């Protein structure tokens, strides 16, 4: 039995130093009086190097900042007061209102970025100030773009320059004044209007509301006028010149919009008519008398209205002057005397148009040839030159030349317009 005891003592002595060296020493921390010490808790790191050490030993929690409840810098911001919350909501509602002008919006955005005092200042002071400025700008814009009644009402509101006057104009005055302007505009539409526009305008003038009248003037008139314009274009084909007729056919081949139909009626048709008139006047120059030629050249060098007036009345006036200058109201006679080999005679004729021809003829008796015809007339020519057929051929060739010149001129104008 001695050998096992000896072995136990030797084993205990061998492991005692290892146990003693690896155990923590609590002797210095042990409280006096024999009270047993409780389990110790490691100190919480407070930042700095301690925070870094906690990050190293904390594994996945190393990235979270340490929060010290006692540190005032780490406390959450104080909640907004109930009044400030109400003010903020009111400012946001003003900013979201589509009726708010640019000045109000800018001031509201600035207040929302500021403090509670800035919100209250906006609601009590800035909102009214900026709204007044925005209203003044709106009234000025409406006054500039409106009709006579709107301009007058807008100027009165701007002269008063008070919130009440501006608000009254924006809420009521502008609508009442615009109704008057719209009725005046509809009366203007009746001048040269088609059947559709005429019926619609008369109905609205009798019983239309301001809203109905405004809708008609703004948009409704265009659809009705497009129908009237199509009817007018078909009627215009009757008696149209070649250029105008071609333009109408090409337009109606497609699907023109109301705006395109209106443009043709107000602008294009007049340009094409003028080109056709120019061709007619150029062709008229051939064989024209002095007055007719002078008037035709003036029309060619004038305005489209000058050319239309010339074809309507001017050419007739010029032709009358040429007839008066030739003294074609009397009858002509002629006598001649001479030797047995020659004779001469002169005379005038009422036939013909512009000029008188004096003929000289040779004969075998004492009585000369007194048959004299005006140029272009139906009287017999003296037997000294070309016959009637030759003269007609020459006149037709000259007329064709004049017409060709007019067509060439119109063609150049069309090409220039297409390039422009």
Tab-separated table of C-alpha atoms in Angstrom:
chain	number	residue	atom	x	y	z
A	1	UNK	CA	0.000	0.000	0.000
A	2	UNK	CA	2.946	2.332	0.357
A	3	UNK	CA	3.748	2.403	-3.335
A	4	UNK	CA	0.326	3.889	-4.456
A	5	UNK	CA	0.493	6.601	-1.822
A	6	UNK	CA	3.954	7.572	-2.859
A	7	UNK	CA	2.819	7.758	-6.508
A	8	UNK	CA	-0.136	10.068	-5.615
A	9	UNK	CA	2.117	12.453	-3.662
A	10	UNK	CA	4.629	12.630	-6.487
A	11	UNK	CA	1.856	13.354	-9.099
A	12	UNK	CA	0.332	16.082	-6.971
A	13	UNK	CA	3.668	17.770	-6.469
A	14	UNK	CA	4.355	17.680	-10.198
A	15	UNK	CA	1.157	19.409	-11.361
A	16	UNK	CA	0.767	21.937	-8.525
A	17	UNK	CA	3.017	24.654	-10.119
A	18	UNK	CA	1.099	24.524	-13.419
A	19	UNK	CA	-2.251	24.922	-11.705
A	20	UNK	CA	-1.049	27.758	-9.532
A	21	UNK	CA	0.572	29.719	-12.418
A	22	UNK	CA	-2.454	29.489	-14.779
A	23	UNK	CA	-5.127	30.639	-12.250
A	24	UNK	CA	-6.013	34.406	-11.928
A	25	UNK	CA	-5.028	36.130	-8.777
A	26	UNK	CA	-7.961	37.484	-6.795
A	27	UNK	CA	-6.203	38.138	-3.557
A	28	UNK	CA	-5.798	41.874	-4.158
A	29	UNK	CA	-9.454	42.272	-5.144
A	30	UNK	CA	-10.883	40.162	-2.371
A	31	UNK	CA	-12.961	42.234	0.088
A	32	UNK	CA	-12.099	42.249	3.688
A	33	UNK	CA	-14.148	40.628	6.381
A	34	UNK	CA	-14.284	37.235	4.770
A	35	UNK	CA	-17.153	38.130	2.402
A	36	UNK	CA	-16.975	36.047	-0.778
A	37	UNK	CA	-16.300	38.012	-3.902
A	38	UNK	CA	-18.958	38.016	-6.636
A	39	UNK	CA	-18.223	37.351	-10.285
A	40	UNK	CA	-16.447	40.232	-11.973
A	41	UNK	CA	-17.746	42.003	-15.163
A	42	UNK	CA	-15.344	43.528	-17.669
A	43	UNK	CA	-15.493	47.330	-18.024
A	44	UNK	CA	-17.450	48.774	-21.053
A	45	UNK	CA	-15.157	50.517	-23.516
A	46	UNK	CA	-15.965	54.292	-23.856
A	47	UNK	CA	-14.331	55.172	-27.144
A	48	UNK	CA	-10.908	55.932	-28.516
A	49	UNK	CA	-8.446	53.119	-28.082
A	50	UNK	CA	-10.965	51.228	-26.028
A	51	UNK	CA	-13.428	51.372	-28.927
A	52	UNK	CA	-10.827	50.035	-31.298
A	53	UNK	CA	-10.018	47.253	-28.817
A	54	UNK	CA	-13.723	46.396	-28.565
A	55	UNK	CA	-13.881	46.288	-32.340
A	56	UNK	CA	-10.982	43.890	-32.475
A	57	UNK	CA	-12.393	41.550	-29.814
A	58	UNK	CA	-16.079	42.000	-30.859
A	59	UNK	CA	-15.980	40.136	-34.192
A	60	UNK	CA	-18.922	41.175	-36.397
A	61	UNK	CA	-19.911	44.035	-34.026
A	62	UNK	CA	-16.628	45.803	-34.618
A	63	UNK	CA	-18.183	48.221	-37.175
A	64	UNK	CA	-20.937	49.501	-34.838
A	65	UNK	CA	-20.048	52.740	-33.051
A	66	UNK	CA	-20.067	52.699	-29.326
A	67	UNK	CA	-22.913	54.693	-27.808
A	68	UNK	CA	-22.662	56.215	-24.387
A	69	UNK	CA	-26.085	57.128	-23.005
A	70	UNK	CA	-24.507	59.712	-20.783
A	71	UNK	CA	-22.897	61.569	-23.741
A	72	UNK	CA	-25.169	64.523	-24.855
A	73	UNK	CA	-23.702	64.470	-28.378
A	74	UNK	CA	-25.109	60.999	-29.050
A	75	UNK	CA	-28.662	61.779	-27.952
A	76	UNK	CA	-31.444	61.732	-30.710
A	77	UNK	CA	-32.691	65.165	-31.926
A	78	UNK	CA	-35.554	66.679	-30.047
A	79	UNK	CA	-38.972	66.007	-31.668
A	80	UNK	CA	-40.655	68.904	-33.626
A	81	UNK	CA	-43.266	70.763	-31.649
A	82	UNK	CA	-46.934	70.277	-32.570
A	83	UNK	CA	-47.193	73.883	-33.826
A	84	UNK	CA	-44.110	73.512	-36.021
A	85	UNK	CA	-45.514	70.286	-37.456
A	86	UNK	CA	-48.777	72.065	-38.336
A	87	UNK	CA	-46.877	74.950	-39.937
A	88	UNK	CA	-44.779	72.580	-41.999
A	89	UNK	CA	-47.863	70.766	-43.241
A	90	UNK	CA	-49.488	74.098	-44.198
A	91	UNK	CA	-46.406	75.235	-46.141
A	92	UNK	CA	-46.205	71.906	-47.965
A	93	UNK	CA	-49.874	72.228	-48.960
A	94	UNK	CA	-49.252	75.727	-50.348
A	95	UNK	CA	-46.279	74.440	-52.330
A	96	UNK	CA	-48.368	71.607	-53.796
A	97	UNK	CA	-51.196	73.959	-54.867
A	98	UNK	CA	-51.064	74.417	-58.691
A	99	UNK	CA	-52.419	77.944	-58.268
A	100	UNK	CA	-49.338	79.038	-56.315
A	101	UNK	CA	-47.161	81.359	-58.362
A	102	UNK	CA	-43.389	81.247	-58.785
A	103	UNK	CA	-42.744	83.777	-56.019
A	104	UNK	CA	-44.831	81.836	-53.487
A	105	UNK	CA	-43.175	78.557	-54.450
A	106	UNK	CA	-39.685	79.927	-54.054
A	107	UNK	CA	-40.439	81.400	-50.618
A	108	UNK	CA	-42.168	78.173	-49.475
A	109	UNK	CA	-39.217	76.002	-50.470
A	110	UNK	CA	-36.872	78.300	-48.595
A	111	UNK	CA	-39.046	78.148	-45.459
A	112	UNK	CA	-39.185	74.337	-45.508
A	113	UNK	CA	-35.401	74.229	-45.402
A	114	UNK	CA	-35.286	76.571	-42.403
A	115	UNK	CA	-36.357	76.482	-38.786
A	116	UNK	CA	-39.765	76.499	-37.135
A	117	UNK	CA	-39.493	80.293	-36.926
A	118	UNK	CA	-38.935	80.469	-40.702
A	119	UNK	CA	-42.098	78.429	-41.274
A	120	UNK	CA	-44.129	80.757	-39.065
A	121	UNK	CA	-42.669	83.868	-40.775
A	122	UNK	CA	-43.626	82.519	-44.186
A	123	UNK	CA	-47.222	81.846	-43.154
A	124	UNK	CA	-47.677	85.189	-41.402
A	125	UNK	CA	-45.707	87.549	-43.702
A	126	UNK	CA	-44.019	86.138	-46.815
A	127	UNK	CA	-46.961	84.195	-48.205
A	128	UNK	CA	-49.210	87.255	-48.523
A	129	UNK	CA	-46.382	89.406	-49.870
A	130	UNK	CA	-45.334	86.934	-52.557
A	131	UNK	CA	-48.958	86.153	-53.485
A	132	UNK	CA	-49.602	89.836	-54.123
A	133	UNK	CA	-46.598	90.039	-56.427
A	134	UNK	CA	-47.594	86.883	-58.313
A	135	UNK	CA	-51.151	88.185	-58.746
A	136	UNK	CA	-49.846	91.461	-60.106
A	137	UNK	CA	-47.776	89.604	-62.706
A	138	UNK	CA	-50.739	87.427	-63.764
A	139	UNK	CA	-53.018	90.448	-64.170
A	140	UNK	CA	-50.386	92.215	-66.282
A	141	UNK	CA	-50.019	89.169	-68.542
A	142	UNK	CA	-53.783	88.820	-69.040
A	143	UNK	CA	-54.084	92.526	-69.740
A	144	UNK	CA	-51.415	92.352	-72.437
A	145	UNK	CA	-52.969	89.352	-74.214
A	146	UNK	CA	-56.656	90.178	-73.756
A	147	UNK	CA	-59.206	91.984	-75.855
A	148	UNK	CA	-60.418	95.513	-75.361
A	149	UNK	CA	-62.651	94.786	-72.348
A	150	UNK	CA	-60.026	92.608	-70.621
A	151	UNK	CA	-57.357	95.265	-71.141
A	152	UNK	CA	-59.552	97.951	-69.626
A	153	UNK	CA	-60.505	95.858	-66.574
A	154	UNK	CA	-56.920	94.714	-66.048
A	155	UNK	CA	-55.546	98.243	-66.153
A	156	UNK	CA	-58.066	99.364	-63.545
A	157	UNK	CA	-56.998	96.542	-61.214
A	158	UNK	CA	-53.316	97.353	-61.708
A	159	UNK	CA	-53.915	101.043	-61.025
A	160	UNK	CA	-55.694	100.179	-57.743
A	161	UNK	CA	-52.778	97.844	-56.860
A	162	UNK	CA	-54.564	96.325	-53.859
A	163	UNK	CA	-55.079	92.702	-52.964
A	164	UNK	CA	-58.839	93.114	-53.166
A	165	UNK	CA	-58.748	94.675	-56.648
A	166	UNK	CA	-56.341	92.100	-58.054
A	167	UNK	CA	-58.248	89.195	-56.523
A	168	UNK	CA	-61.550	90.491	-57.835
A	169	UNK	CA	-60.156	90.713	-61.362
A	170	UNK	CA	-58.652	87.221	-61.253
A	171	UNK	CA	-61.745	85.566	-59.787
A	172	UNK	CA	-64.558	87.450	-61.538
A	173	UNK	CA	-63.584	90.512	-63.557
A	174	UNK	CA	-61.507	88.774	-66.196
A	175	UNK	CA	-64.290	86.323	-67.044
A	176	UNK	CA	-66.936	89.013	-67.405
A	177	UNK	CA	-64.656	91.147	-69.582
A	178	UNK	CA	-63.588	88.190	-71.727
A	179	UNK	CA	-67.239	87.333	-72.407
A	180	UNK	CA	-67.678	90.787	-73.922
A	181	UNK	CA	-64.512	90.399	-76.017
A	182	UNK	CA	-65.614	86.965	-77.232
A	183	UNK	CA	-68.966	88.305	-78.432
A	184	UNK	CA	-67.185	91.029	-80.375
A	185	UNK	CA	-64.902	88.408	-81.914
A	186	UNK	CA	-67.877	86.303	-82.998
A	187	UNK	CA	-69.448	89.308	-84.711
A	188	UNK	CA	-66.242	89.724	-86.681
A	189	UNK	CA	-66.432	86.087	-87.756
A	190	UNK	CA	-69.681	86.752	-89.592
A	191	UNK	CA	-67.887	88.804	-92.255
A	192	UNK	CA	-67.436	86.388	-95.154
A	193	UNK	CA	-68.330	83.388	-93.017
A	194	UNK	CA	-69.770	80.162	-94.367
A	195	UNK	CA	-73.081	78.668	-93.445
A	196	UNK	CA	-71.785	76.645	-90.482
A	197	UNK	CA	-70.015	79.551	-88.775
A	198	UNK	CA	-72.959	81.865	-89.389
A	199	UNK	CA	-75.454	79.514	-87.756
A	200	UNK	CA	-73.198	78.764	-84.771
A	201	UNK	CA	-72.427	82.430	-84.105
A	202	UNK	CA	-76.056	83.508	-84.271
A	203	UNK	CA	-77.112	80.750	-81.894
A	204	UNK	CA	-74.416	81.643	-79.339
A	205	UNK	CA	-75.151	85.350	-79.549
A	206	UNK	CA	-78.785	84.625	-78.770
A	207	UNK	CA	-78.467	82.158	-75.901
A	208	UNK	CA	-74.850	81.119	-75.331
A	209	UNK	CA	-73.315	81.080	-71.844
A	210	UNK	CA	-69.892	82.633	-71.205
A	211	UNK	CA	-68.410	79.135	-71.007
A	212	UNK	CA	-69.973	78.066	-74.332
A	213	UNK	CA	-68.883	81.235	-76.060
A	214	UNK	CA	-65.326	80.883	-74.718
A	215	UNK	CA	-65.107	77.261	-75.908
A	216	UNK	CA	-66.356	78.217	-79.378
A	217	UNK	CA	-63.910	81.091	-79.790
A	218	UNK	CA	-60.985	79.083	-78.432
A	219	UNK	CA	-61.465	75.760	-80.254
A	220	UNK	CA	-64.965	75.035	-81.559
A	221	UNK	CA	-64.910	77.495	-84.439
A	222	UNK	CA	-62.029	75.710	-86.201
A	223	UNK	CA	-63.879	72.441	-86.813
A	224	UNK	CA	-66.960	74.213	-88.128
A	225	UNK	CA	-64.924	76.551	-90.327
A	226	UNK	CA	-63.059	73.586	-91.856
A	227	UNK	CA	-66.374	72.282	-93.204
A	228	UNK	CA	-67.222	75.717	-94.605
A	229	UNK	CA	-63.776	76.004	-96.207
A	230	UNK	CA	-64.188	72.702	-98.051
A	231	UNK	CA	-67.521	73.847	-99.459
A	232	UNK	CA	-65.970	77.154	-100.554
A	233	UNK	CA	-63.057	75.406	-102.282
A	234	UNK	CA	-65.364	73.227	-104.379
A	235	UNK	CA	-67.357	76.305	-105.371
A	236	UNK	CA	-64.141	78.144	-106.204
A	237	UNK	CA	-63.244	75.632	-108.918
A	238	UNK	CA	-65.938	77.143	-111.132
A	239	UNK	CA	-64.270	79.899	-113.132
A	240	UNK	CA	-60.838	79.471	-111.506
A	241	UNK	CA	-57.683	80.064	-113.511
A	242	UNK	CA	-55.330	77.172	-114.263
A	243	UNK	CA	-53.011	77.905	-111.356
A	244	UNK	CA	-55.755	78.260	-108.774
A	245	UNK	CA	-57.572	75.185	-110.044
A	246	UNK	CA	-54.418	73.090	-109.785
A	247	UNK	CA	-53.808	74.293	-106.231
A	248	UNK	CA	-57.329	73.418	-105.087
A	249	UNK	CA	-57.230	69.946	-106.613
A	250	UNK	CA	-53.849	69.143	-105.055
A	251	UNK	CA	-55.041	70.309	-101.635
A	252	UNK	CA	-58.249	68.300	-101.664
A	253	UNK	CA	-56.495	65.159	-102.883
A	254	UNK	CA	-54.981	64.678	-99.441
A	255	UNK	CA	-56.416	65.049	-95.955
A	256	UNK	CA	-55.796	68.706	-95.123
A	257	UNK	CA	-56.102	69.823	-91.532
A	258	UNK	CA	-58.386	72.728	-90.548
A	259	UNK	CA	-55.290	74.922	-90.284
A	260	UNK	CA	-54.158	74.003	-93.817
A	261	UNK	CA	-57.614	74.702	-95.250
A	262	UNK	CA	-57.692	78.061	-93.485
A	263	UNK	CA	-54.230	78.969	-94.775
A	264	UNK	CA	-55.266	78.195	-98.351
A	265	UNK	CA	-58.425	80.279	-97.992
A	266	UNK	CA	-56.696	83.267	-96.419
A	267	UNK	CA	-53.336	83.269	-98.238
A	268	UNK	CA	-52.594	80.636	-100.878
A	269	UNK	CA	-55.642	81.213	-103.047
A	270	UNK	CA	-54.805	84.908	-103.413
A	271	UNK	CA	-51.247	84.120	-104.471
A	272	UNK	CA	-52.474	81.670	-107.122
A	273	UNK	CA	-55.131	84.113	-108.353
A	274	UNK	CA	-52.487	86.790	-108.768
A	275	UNK	CA	-50.324	84.471	-110.857
A	276	UNK	CA	-53.298	83.711	-113.111
A	277	UNK	CA	-54.055	87.433	-113.405
A	278	UNK	CA	-50.469	88.148	-114.360
A	279	UNK	CA	-50.689	85.672	-117.240
A	280	UNK	CA	-53.877	87.321	-118.526
A	281	UNK	CA	-52.384	90.808	-118.437
A	282	UNK	CA	-49.223	89.766	-120.271
A	283	UNK	CA	-51.338	88.203	-123.019
A	284	UNK	CA	-53.407	91.407	-123.275
A	285	UNK	CA	-50.396	93.533	-124.221
A	286	UNK	CA	-50.422	92.266	-127.801
A	287	UNK	CA	-52.277	94.655	-130.072
A	288	UNK	CA	-53.124	96.968	-127.181
A	289	UNK	CA	-53.594	100.657	-127.762
A	290	UNK	CA	-51.432	103.243	-125.989
A	291	UNK	CA	-53.741	103.698	-123.020
A	292	UNK	CA	-54.416	99.978	-122.560
A	293	UNK	CA	-50.730	99.146	-122.834
A	294	UNK	CA	-49.809	101.837	-120.312
A	295	UNK	CA	-52.420	100.645	-117.831
A	296	UNK	CA	-51.398	96.994	-118.278
A	297	UNK	CA	-47.723	97.747	-117.609
A	298	UNK	CA	-48.626	99.721	-114.501
A	299	UNK	CA	-50.686	96.785	-113.258
A	300	UNK	CA	-47.858	94.333	-113.902
A	301	UNK	CA	-45.477	96.497	-111.865
A	302	UNK	CA	-48.072	97.107	-109.142
A	303	UNK	CA	-49.584	95.062	-106.350
A	304	UNK	CA	-51.917	92.038	-106.603
A	305	UNK	CA	-54.793	94.388	-105.788
A	306	UNK	CA	-53.726	96.650	-108.688
A	307	UNK	CA	-53.784	93.719	-111.088
A	308	UNK	CA	-57.193	92.530	-109.899
A	309	UNK	CA	-58.606	96.048	-110.243
A	310	UNK	CA	-57.139	96.399	-113.728
A	311	UNK	CA	-58.822	93.222	-114.912
A	312	UNK	CA	-62.093	94.184	-113.271
A	313	UNK	CA	-62.450	97.807	-114.429
A	314	UNK	CA	-59.130	99.343	-115.420
A	315	UNK	CA	-58.801	97.615	-118.741
A	316	UNK	CA	-62.253	98.774	-119.829
A	317	UNK	CA	-61.464	102.368	-118.922
A	318	UNK	CA	-58.215	102.215	-120.901
A	319	UNK	CA	-59.943	100.691	-123.935
A	320	UNK	CA	-62.524	103.498	-123.909
A	321	UNK	CA	-59.747	106.095	-123.919
A	322	UNK	CA	-58.098	104.426	-126.883
A	323	UNK	CA	-61.392	104.389	-128.801
A	324	UNK	CA	-62.006	108.046	-128.051
A	325	UNK	CA	-58.519	108.960	-129.272
A	326	UNK	CA	-59.157	107.424	-132.706
A	327	UNK	CA	-62.346	109.425	-133.347
A	328	UNK	CA	-64.354	106.348	-134.241
A	329	UNK	CA	-67.742	108.014	-133.889
A	330	UNK	CA	-67.908	109.373	-137.543
A	331	UNK	CA	-67.998	107.878	-141.039
A	332	UNK	CA	-65.145	108.074	-143.492
A	333	UNK	CA	-65.165	108.990	-147.195
A	334	UNK	CA	-62.406	109.471	-149.721
A	335	UNK	CA	-61.858	111.051	-153.116
A	336	UNK	CA	-58.908	111.044	-155.410
A	337	UNK	CA	-57.607	112.890	-158.421
A	338	UNK	CA	-54.700	112.234	-160.765
A	339	UNK	CA	-53.423	111.666	-164.191
A	340	UNK	CA	-54.166	108.732	-166.306
A	341	UNK	CA	-51.543	106.763	-164.484
A	342	UNK	CA	-51.736	107.709	-160.815
A	343	UNK	CA	-54.257	108.686	-158.200
A	344	UNK	CA	-54.319	109.128	-154.413
A	345	UNK	CA	-57.052	109.042	-151.788
A	346	UNK	CA	-57.443	109.310	-148.029
A	347	UNK	CA	-60.242	108.524	-145.638
A	348	UNK	CA	-61.234	107.235	-142.160
A	349	UNK	CA	-63.380	104.335	-141.079
A	350	UNK	CA	-65.537	103.611	-138.061
A	351	UNK	CA	-64.523	99.983	-138.066
A	352	UNK	CA	-61.456	98.767	-136.189
A	353	UNK	CA	-60.191	99.315	-132.685
A	354	UNK	CA	-57.298	101.624	-132.001
A	355	UNK	CA	-55.423	102.991	-135.023
A	356	UNK	CA	-56.231	104.414	-138.416
A	357	UNK	CA	-54.364	103.304	-141.497
A	358	UNK	CA	-53.763	105.697	-144.367
A	359	UNK	CA	-53.397	103.853	-147.647
A	360	UNK	CA	-51.681	104.975	-150.832
A	361	UNK	CA	-52.494	103.110	-154.025
A	362	UNK	CA	-51.511	103.291	-157.655
A	363	UNK	CA	-54.098	103.047	-160.481
A	364	UNK	CA	-54.751	103.441	-164.199
A	365	UNK	CA	-57.390	106.130	-164.000
A	366	UNK	CA	-57.938	109.436	-162.269
A	367	UNK	CA	-59.828	107.852	-159.408
A	368	UNK	CA	-57.654	106.342	-156.635
A	369	UNK	CA	-58.395	103.469	-154.096
A	370	UNK	CA	-60.139	104.888	-151.109
A	371	UNK	CA	-60.859	101.658	-149.194
A	372	UNK	CA	-59.060	102.100	-145.889
A	373	UNK	CA	-59.272	99.727	-142.908
A	374	UNK	CA	-58.137	100.198	-139.341
A	375	UNK	CA	-55.482	97.825	-138.063
A	376	UNK	CA	-57.076	94.710	-136.736
A	377	UNK	CA	-60.431	95.737	-138.211
A	378	UNK	CA	-62.710	94.046	-140.647
A	379	UNK	CA	-62.402	96.519	-143.534
A	380	UNK	CA	-60.688	95.619	-146.828
A	381	UNK	CA	-56.970	96.263	-147.025
A	382	UNK	CA	-55.420	98.197	-149.851
A	383	UNK	CA	-53.947	96.009	-152.520
A	384	UNK	CA	-50.413	96.951	-151.576
A	385	UNK	CA	-49.396	94.258	-149.072
A	386	UNK	CA	-50.277	91.115	-147.206
A	387	UNK	CA	-53.800	89.807	-147.135
A	388	UNK	CA	-56.181	89.453	-144.183
A	389	UNK	CA	-55.198	85.889	-143.412
A	390	UNK	CA	-51.567	86.824	-143.022
A	391	UNK	CA	-52.427	89.650	-140.615
A	392	UNK	CA	-54.534	87.340	-138.438
A	393	UNK	CA	-51.747	84.777	-138.257
A	394	UNK	CA	-49.287	87.440	-137.187
A	395	UNK	CA	-51.667	88.732	-134.533
A	396	UNK	CA	-52.266	85.248	-133.140
A	397	UNK	CA	-48.535	84.601	-132.938
A	398	UNK	CA	-47.995	87.806	-130.985
A	399	UNK	CA	-50.807	86.931	-128.590
A	400	UNK	CA	-49.301	83.515	-127.990
A	401	UNK	CA	-45.930	85.161	-127.321
A	402	UNK	CA	-47.476	87.465	-124.715
A	403	UNK	CA	-49.237	84.581	-122.993
A	404	UNK	CA	-46.019	82.567	-122.951
A	405	UNK	CA	-44.222	85.466	-121.285
A	406	UNK	CA	-46.925	85.595	-118.620
A	407	UNK	CA	-46.725	81.853	-118.001
A	408	UNK	CA	-42.957	82.047	-117.705
A	409	UNK	CA	-43.290	84.854	-115.170
A	410	UNK	CA	-45.802	82.890	-113.108
A	411	UNK	CA	-43.575	79.818	-113.240
A	412	UNK	CA	-40.627	81.795	-111.917
A	413	UNK	CA	-42.740	83.103	-109.045
A	414	UNK	CA	-43.885	79.600	-108.126
A	415	UNK	CA	-40.340	78.271	-108.129
A	416	UNK	CA	-39.183	81.215	-106.023
A	417	UNK	CA	-42.015	80.618	-103.555
A	418	UNK	CA	-41.199	76.913	-103.307
A	419	UNK	CA	-37.536	77.680	-102.650
A	420	UNK	CA	-38.526	80.235	-99.993
